[in-house]
Coordinates of C-alpha atoms in Angstrom, one line a residue:
Chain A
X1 CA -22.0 13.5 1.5
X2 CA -22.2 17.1 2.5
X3 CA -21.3 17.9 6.3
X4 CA -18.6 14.9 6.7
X5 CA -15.6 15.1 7.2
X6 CA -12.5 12.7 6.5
X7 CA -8.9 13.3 8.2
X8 CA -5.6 11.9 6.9
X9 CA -2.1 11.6 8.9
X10 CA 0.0 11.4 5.7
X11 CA 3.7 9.9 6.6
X12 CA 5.7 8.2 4.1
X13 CA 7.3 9.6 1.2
X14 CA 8.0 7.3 -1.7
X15 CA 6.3 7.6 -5.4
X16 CA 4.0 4.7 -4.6
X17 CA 3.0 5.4 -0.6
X18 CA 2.5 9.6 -1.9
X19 CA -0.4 8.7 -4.1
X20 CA -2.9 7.3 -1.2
X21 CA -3.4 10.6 0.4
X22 CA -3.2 12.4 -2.1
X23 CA -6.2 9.9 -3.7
X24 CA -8.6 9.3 -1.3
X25 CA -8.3 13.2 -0.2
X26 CA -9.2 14.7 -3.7
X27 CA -11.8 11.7 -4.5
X28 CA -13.3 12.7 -0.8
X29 CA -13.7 16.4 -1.3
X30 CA -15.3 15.7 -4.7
X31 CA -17.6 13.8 -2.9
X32 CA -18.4 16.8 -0.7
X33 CA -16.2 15.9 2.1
X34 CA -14.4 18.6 4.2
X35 CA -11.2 17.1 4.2
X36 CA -7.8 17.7 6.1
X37 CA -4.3 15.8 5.8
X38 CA -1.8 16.7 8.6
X39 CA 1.6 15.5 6.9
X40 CA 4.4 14.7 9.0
X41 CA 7.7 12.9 9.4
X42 CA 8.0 11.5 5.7
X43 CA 4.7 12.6 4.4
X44 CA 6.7 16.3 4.2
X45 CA 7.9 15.7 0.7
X46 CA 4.6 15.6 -0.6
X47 CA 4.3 19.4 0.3
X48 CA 7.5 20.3 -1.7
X49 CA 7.3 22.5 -4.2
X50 CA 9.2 20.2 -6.4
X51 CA 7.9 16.8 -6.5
X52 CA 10.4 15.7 -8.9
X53 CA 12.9 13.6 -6.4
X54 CA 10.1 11.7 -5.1
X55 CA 11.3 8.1 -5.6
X56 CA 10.5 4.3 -5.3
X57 CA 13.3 1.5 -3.9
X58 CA 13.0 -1.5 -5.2
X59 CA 14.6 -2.9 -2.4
X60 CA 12.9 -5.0 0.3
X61 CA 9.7 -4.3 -1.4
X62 CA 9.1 -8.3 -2.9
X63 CA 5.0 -7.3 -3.6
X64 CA 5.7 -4.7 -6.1
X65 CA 4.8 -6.0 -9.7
X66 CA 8.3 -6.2 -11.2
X67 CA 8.5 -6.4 -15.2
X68 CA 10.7 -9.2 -14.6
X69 CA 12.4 -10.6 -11.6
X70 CA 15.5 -9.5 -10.3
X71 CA 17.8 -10.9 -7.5
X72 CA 18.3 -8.2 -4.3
X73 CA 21.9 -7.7 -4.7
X74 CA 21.0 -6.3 -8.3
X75 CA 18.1 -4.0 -7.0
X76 CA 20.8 -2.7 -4.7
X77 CA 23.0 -1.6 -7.7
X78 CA 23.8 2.3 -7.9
X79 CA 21.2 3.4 -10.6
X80 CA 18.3 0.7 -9.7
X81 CA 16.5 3.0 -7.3
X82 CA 16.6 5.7 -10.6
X83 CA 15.7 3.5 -13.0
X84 CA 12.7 1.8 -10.9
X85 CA 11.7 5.3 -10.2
X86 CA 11.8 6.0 -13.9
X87 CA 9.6 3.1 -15.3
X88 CA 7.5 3.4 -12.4
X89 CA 6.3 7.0 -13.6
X90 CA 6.2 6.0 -17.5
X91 CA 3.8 3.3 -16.1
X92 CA 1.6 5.6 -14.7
X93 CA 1.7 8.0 -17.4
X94 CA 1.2 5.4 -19.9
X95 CA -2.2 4.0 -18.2
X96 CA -3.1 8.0 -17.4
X97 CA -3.1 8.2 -13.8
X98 CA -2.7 11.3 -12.6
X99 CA 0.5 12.7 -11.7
X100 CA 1.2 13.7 -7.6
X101 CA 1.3 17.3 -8.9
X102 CA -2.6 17.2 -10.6
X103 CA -3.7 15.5 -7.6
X104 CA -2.2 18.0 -5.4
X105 CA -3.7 20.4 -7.4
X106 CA -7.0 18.8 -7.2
X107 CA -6.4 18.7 -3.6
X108 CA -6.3 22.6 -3.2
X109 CA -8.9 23.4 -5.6
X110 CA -11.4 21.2 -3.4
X111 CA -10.4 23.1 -0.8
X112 CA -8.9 20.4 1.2
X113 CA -6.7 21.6 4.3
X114 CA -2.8 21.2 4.4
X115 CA -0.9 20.9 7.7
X116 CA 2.9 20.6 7.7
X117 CA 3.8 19.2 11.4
X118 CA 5.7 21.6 12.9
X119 CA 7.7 19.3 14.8
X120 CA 9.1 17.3 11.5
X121 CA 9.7 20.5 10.0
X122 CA 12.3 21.3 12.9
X123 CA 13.5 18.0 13.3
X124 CA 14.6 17.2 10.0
X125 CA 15.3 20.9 8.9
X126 CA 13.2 22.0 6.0
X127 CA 13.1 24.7 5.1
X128 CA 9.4 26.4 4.9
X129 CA 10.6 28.4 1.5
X130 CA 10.8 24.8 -0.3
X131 CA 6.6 23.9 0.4
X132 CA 4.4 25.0 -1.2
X133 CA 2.1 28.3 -0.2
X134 CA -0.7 28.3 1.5
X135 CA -0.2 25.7 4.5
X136 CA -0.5 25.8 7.6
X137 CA 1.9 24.6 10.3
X138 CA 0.6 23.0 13.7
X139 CA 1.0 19.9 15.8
X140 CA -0.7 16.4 16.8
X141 CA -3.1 18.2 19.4
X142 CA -4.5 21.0 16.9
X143 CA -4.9 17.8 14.1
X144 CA -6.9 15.7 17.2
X145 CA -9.0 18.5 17.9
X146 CA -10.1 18.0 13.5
X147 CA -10.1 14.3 13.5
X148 CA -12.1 13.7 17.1
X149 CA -15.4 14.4 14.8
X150 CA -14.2 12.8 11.6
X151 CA -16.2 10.3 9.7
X152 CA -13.2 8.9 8.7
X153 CA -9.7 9.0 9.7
X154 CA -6.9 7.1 8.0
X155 CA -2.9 6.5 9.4
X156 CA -1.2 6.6 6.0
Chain B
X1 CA -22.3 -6.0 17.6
X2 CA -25.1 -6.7 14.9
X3 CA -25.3 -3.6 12.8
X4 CA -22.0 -2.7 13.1
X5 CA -19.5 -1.8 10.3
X6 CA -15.6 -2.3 9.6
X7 CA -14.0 -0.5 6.1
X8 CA -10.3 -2.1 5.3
X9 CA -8.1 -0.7 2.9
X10 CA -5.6 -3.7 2.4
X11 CA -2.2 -2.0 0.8
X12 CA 0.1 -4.3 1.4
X13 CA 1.5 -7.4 -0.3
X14 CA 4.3 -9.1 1.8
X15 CA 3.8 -12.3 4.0
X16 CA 3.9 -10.5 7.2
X17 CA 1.6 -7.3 6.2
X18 CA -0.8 -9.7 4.6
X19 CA -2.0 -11.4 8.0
X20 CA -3.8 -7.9 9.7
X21 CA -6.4 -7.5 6.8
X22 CA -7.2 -10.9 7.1
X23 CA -6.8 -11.6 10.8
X24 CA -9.1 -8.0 11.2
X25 CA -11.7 -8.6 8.2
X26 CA -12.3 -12.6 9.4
X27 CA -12.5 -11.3 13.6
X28 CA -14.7 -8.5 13.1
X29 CA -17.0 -10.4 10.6
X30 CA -17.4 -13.4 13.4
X31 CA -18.3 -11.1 15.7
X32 CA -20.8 -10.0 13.8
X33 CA -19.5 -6.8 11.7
X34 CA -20.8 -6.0 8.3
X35 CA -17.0 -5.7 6.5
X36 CA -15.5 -4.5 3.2
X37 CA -12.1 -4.7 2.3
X38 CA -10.4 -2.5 -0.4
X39 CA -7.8 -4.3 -1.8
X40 CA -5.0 -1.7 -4.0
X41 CA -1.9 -1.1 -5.0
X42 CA 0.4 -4.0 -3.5
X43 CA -2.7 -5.6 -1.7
X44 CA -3.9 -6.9 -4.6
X45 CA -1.7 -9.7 -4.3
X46 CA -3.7 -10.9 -1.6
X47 CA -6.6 -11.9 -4.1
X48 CA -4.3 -14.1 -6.3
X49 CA -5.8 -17.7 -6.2
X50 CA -2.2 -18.8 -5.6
X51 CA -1.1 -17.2 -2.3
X52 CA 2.2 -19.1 -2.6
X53 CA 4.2 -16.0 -4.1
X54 CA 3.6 -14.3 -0.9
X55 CA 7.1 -13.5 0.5
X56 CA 9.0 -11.5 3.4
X57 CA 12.1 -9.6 3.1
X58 CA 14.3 -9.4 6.3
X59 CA 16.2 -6.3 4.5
X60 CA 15.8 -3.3 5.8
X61 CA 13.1 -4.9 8.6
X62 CA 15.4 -4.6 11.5
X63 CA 12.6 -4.7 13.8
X64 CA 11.8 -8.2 12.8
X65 CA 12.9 -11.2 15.4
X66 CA 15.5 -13.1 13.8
X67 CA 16.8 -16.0 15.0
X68 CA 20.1 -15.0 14.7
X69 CA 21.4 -11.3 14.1
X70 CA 22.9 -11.1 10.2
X71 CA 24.7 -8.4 8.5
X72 CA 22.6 -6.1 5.8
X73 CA 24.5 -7.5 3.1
X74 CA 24.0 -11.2 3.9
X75 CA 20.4 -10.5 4.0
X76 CA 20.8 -9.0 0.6
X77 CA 22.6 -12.3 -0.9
X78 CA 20.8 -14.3 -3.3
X79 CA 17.9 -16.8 -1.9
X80 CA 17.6 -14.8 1.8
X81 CA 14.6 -13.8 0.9
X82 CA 13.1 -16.8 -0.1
X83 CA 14.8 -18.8 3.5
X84 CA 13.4 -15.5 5.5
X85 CA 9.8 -16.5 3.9
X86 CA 10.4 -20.1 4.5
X87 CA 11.4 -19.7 8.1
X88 CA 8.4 -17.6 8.6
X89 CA 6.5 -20.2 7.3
X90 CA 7.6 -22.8 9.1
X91 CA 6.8 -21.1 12.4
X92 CA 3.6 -19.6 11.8
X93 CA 3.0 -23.4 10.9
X94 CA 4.8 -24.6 14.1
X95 CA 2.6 -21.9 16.6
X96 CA -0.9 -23.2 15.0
X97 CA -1.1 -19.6 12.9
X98 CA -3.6 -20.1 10.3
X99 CA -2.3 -20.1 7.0
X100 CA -3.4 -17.1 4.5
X101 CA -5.4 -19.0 2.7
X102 CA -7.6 -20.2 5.5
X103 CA -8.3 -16.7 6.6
X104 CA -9.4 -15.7 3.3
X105 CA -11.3 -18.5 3.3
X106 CA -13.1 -17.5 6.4
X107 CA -13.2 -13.9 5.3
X108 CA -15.6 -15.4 2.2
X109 CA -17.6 -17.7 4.7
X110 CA -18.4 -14.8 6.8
X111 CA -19.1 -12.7 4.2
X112 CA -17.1 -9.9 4.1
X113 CA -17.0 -8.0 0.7
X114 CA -13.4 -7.9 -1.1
X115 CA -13.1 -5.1 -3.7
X116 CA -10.5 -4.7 -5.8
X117 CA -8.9 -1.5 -6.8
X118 CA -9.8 -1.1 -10.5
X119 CA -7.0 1.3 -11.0
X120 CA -4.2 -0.6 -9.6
X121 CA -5.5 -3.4 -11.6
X122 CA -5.0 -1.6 -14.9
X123 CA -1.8 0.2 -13.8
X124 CA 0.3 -3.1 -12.9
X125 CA -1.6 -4.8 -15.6
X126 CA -3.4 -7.7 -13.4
X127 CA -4.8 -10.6 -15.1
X128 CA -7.8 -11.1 -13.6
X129 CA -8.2 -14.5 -14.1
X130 CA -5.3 -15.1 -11.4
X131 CA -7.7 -13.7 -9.0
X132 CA -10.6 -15.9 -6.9
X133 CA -13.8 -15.2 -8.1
X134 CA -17.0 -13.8 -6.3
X135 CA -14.9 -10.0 -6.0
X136 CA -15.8 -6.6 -6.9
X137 CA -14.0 -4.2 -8.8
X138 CA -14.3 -0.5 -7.9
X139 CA -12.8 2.8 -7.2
X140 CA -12.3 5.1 -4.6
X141 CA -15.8 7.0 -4.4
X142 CA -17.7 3.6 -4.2
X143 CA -15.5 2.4 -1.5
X144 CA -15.9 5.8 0.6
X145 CA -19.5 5.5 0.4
X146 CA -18.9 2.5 2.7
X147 CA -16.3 3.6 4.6
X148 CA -18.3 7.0 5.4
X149 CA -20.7 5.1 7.3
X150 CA -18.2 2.8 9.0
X151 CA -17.7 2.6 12.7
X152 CA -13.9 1.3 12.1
X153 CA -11.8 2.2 9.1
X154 CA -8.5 1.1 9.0
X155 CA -5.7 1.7 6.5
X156 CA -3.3 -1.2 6.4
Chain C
X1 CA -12.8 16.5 25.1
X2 CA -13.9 14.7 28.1
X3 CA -15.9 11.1 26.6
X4 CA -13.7 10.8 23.5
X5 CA -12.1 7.5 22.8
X6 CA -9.2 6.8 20.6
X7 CA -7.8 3.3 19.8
X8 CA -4.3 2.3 18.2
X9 CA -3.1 -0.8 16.7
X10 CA 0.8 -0.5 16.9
X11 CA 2.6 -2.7 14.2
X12 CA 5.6 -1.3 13.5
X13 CA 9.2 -1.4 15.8
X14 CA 11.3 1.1 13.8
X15 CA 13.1 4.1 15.4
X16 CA 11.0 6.2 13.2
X17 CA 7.6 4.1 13.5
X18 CA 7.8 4.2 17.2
X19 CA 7.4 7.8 17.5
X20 CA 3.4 8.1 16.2
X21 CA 1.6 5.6 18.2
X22 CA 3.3 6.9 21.3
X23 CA 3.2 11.0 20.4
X24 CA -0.6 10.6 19.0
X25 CA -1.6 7.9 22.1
X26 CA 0.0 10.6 24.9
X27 CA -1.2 13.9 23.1
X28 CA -4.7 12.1 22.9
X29 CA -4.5 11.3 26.9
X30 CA -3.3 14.6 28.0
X31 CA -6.6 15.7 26.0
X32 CA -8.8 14.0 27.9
X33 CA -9.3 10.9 25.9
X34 CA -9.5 7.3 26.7
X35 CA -6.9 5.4 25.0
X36 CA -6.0 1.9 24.2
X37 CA -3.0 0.8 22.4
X38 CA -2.5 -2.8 20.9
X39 CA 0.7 -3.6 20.3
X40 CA 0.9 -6.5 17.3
X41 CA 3.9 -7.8 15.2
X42 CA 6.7 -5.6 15.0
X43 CA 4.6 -3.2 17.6
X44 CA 5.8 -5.2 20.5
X45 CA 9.3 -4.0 20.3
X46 CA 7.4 -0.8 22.1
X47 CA 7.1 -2.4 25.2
X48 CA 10.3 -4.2 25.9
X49 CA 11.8 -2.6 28.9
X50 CA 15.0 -1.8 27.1
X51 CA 14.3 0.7 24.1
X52 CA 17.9 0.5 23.4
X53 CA 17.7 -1.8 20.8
X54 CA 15.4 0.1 18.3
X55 CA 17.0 0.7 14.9
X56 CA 16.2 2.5 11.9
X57 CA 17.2 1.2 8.6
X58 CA 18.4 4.0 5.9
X59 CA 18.1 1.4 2.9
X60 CA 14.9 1.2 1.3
X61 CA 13.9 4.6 2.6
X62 CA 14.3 6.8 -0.4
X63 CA 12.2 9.7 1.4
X64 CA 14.3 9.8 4.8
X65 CA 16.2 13.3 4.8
X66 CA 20.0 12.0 4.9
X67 CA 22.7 14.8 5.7
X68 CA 24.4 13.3 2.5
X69 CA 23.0 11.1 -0.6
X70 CA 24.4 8.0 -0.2
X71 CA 24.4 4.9 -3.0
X72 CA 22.0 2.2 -1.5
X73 CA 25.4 -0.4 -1.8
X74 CA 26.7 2.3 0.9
X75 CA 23.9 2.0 2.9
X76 CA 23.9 -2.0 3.1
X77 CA 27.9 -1.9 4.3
X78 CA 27.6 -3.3 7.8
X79 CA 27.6 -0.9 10.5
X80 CA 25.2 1.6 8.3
X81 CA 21.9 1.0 10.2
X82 CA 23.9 1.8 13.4
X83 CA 25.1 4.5 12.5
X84 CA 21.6 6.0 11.2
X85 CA 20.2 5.0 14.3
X86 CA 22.8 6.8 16.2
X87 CA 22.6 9.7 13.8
X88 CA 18.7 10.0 14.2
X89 CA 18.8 9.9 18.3
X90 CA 21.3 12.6 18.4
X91 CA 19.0 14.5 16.1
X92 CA 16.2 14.3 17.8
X93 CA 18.1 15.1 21.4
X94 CA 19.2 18.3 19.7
X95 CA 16.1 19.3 18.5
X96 CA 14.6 18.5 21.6
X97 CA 12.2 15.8 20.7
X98 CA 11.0 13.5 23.6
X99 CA 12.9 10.1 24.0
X100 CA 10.8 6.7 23.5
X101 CA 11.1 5.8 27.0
X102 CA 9.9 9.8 28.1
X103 CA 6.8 9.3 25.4
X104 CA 6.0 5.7 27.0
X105 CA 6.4 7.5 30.8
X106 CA 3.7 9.6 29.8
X107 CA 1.7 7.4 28.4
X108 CA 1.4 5.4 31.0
X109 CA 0.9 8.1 33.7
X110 CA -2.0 9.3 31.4
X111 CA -3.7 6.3 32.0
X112 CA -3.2 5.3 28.5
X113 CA -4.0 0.8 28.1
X114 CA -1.1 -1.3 26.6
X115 CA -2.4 -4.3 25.3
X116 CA 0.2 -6.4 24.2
X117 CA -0.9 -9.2 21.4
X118 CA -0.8 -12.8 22.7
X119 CA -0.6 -14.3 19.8
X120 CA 2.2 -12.5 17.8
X121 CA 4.0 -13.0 21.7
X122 CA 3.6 -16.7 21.5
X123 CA 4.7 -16.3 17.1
X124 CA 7.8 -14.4 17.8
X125 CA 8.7 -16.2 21.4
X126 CA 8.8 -13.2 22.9
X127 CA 10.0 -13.4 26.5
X128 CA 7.2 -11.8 28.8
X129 CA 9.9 -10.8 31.4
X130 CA 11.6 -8.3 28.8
X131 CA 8.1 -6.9 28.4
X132 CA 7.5 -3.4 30.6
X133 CA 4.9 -4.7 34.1
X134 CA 1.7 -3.6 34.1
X135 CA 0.3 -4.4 30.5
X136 CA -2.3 -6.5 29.7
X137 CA -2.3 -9.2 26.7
X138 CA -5.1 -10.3 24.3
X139 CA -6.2 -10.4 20.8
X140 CA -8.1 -8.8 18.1
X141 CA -11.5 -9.6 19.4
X142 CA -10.9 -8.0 22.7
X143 CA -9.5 -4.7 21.2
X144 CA -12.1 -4.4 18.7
X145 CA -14.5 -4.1 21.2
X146 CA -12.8 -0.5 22.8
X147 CA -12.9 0.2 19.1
X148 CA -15.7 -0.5 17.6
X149 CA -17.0 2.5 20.3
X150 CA -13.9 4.6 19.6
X151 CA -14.3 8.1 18.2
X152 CA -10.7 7.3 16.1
X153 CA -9.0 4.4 15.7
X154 CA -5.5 4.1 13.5
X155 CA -3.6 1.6 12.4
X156 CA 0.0 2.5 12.3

């Protein structure tokens, strides 16, 4: 697959909707793919140093495989958002997917690009010194200019 | 548009996300489209023989139309989901929207490929036998080899 | 990047959602490309006249930067998705982030193609008089053809 290319707008946040991009990016560059994700409003937590407070809600999500059903005014308890969190990443451990963090690793070490949208960054206040190194910061015309000749490009 | 080729990746399990794989895979394969779908994480719910635990949750969906405005925490009291679904339902019924199951069915009549996600099927711990038969069950890397050559690719 | 093509499918109707079809559809235009946008489901809040009315909902949204933490049974009191909304418009105002109706202006005076989708319109009874003049309605087939030619095509 040598000479493609695959872009990725990565823009949600949440334990389960962080491990697409972060996925088909690493599996893509292994494949030879010259890969770049432009994350923005959402998507920014995955550049965090710490990936740590990532979380899932149980909340108005009614597809997510529950170990056993629960009624919405109980998912909406203080502590449910924690605990779903919680057994969602013991899950994962358990049937050895890879964490965000080895993924993200994977990501850099195949030499896939990272763009933090500058315009997120300002809007919501981050502060740069909480990402991690080595990104670079640019808007939706720089990321067109990359995804224009992509073989792929996904909205995630 | 003989020789052309559509790439799905179908994420989504609720009653109103599940119609745009469906409604996309079916169009583009009557037109004449060569089309895959990638079914993972909450998709996978759409290749359950039983499409019946397909539901909507009007909570935190404030851009869907109700049919009459309702506090967030009436839409989080037991059984609102399961009207919201209903109501849905009943209308899609009522405007002559074909049901879920019918547009699977014509997905399979015009040949498009459904893939499952191997992963997500080990890491919510799928039985298989709840899904139709005639699917495939792959990864990542197969599905890109697809997708690479895909003149629409579409994460939903 | 005179020739290009780029074609959106616009599902969502969130304060938040609204922003990426319309930022990526107008910085794509002022670059020179053709674009189409089909607005579908949720999508079709984006071309009521009256933007007014788009909300964004804090609960279920783990990943949203809040000012404060907040316990989800807080964030499903009534009155909470107003005030998020409210707190996110003055946000962006301060930061100097383009309004929805600004981002649609430009859109449309970059030539950009709404297509509105007749048969979520006729689903959701949506009123063709609230809808924005100078659209154009029609389905999946019809907006697969602009994409099946189109140099990127997202689904948001």
């Amino acid at each position: 697959m040598e000479g493609r290319k695959m872009a990725i707008i990565a823009t949600k946040g949440t334990l389960d909707w962080a491990y697409p991009p972060l996925i088909l990016a690493s599996t893509a560059a292994s494949l030879g793919y010259d890969v770049q994700v432009f994350f923005t409003f959402y998507g920014l937590q995955l550049l965090r140093k710490d990936l740590d407070s990532i979380r899932i809600s149980p909340l108005a999500n009614p597809a997510m495989p529950m170990p056993m059903p629960m009624p919405v005014f109980v998912q909406a308890l203080p502590g449910m958002e924690a605990m779903a969190t919680s057994m969602m990443k013991q899950k994962m451990k358990s049937k050895g997917v890879a964490s965000l963090q080895t993924l993200r690793d994977t990501c850099r070490e195949c030499d896939v690009k990272f763009i933090a949208c500058q315009m997120t960054v300002d809007l919501f206040e981050f502060d740069k010194s909480e990402f991690i190194d080595g990104i670079d910061y640019g808007g939706a015309a720089t990321f067109l200019e990359f995804a224009g000749g992509a073989d792929i490009t996904l909205y995630i």
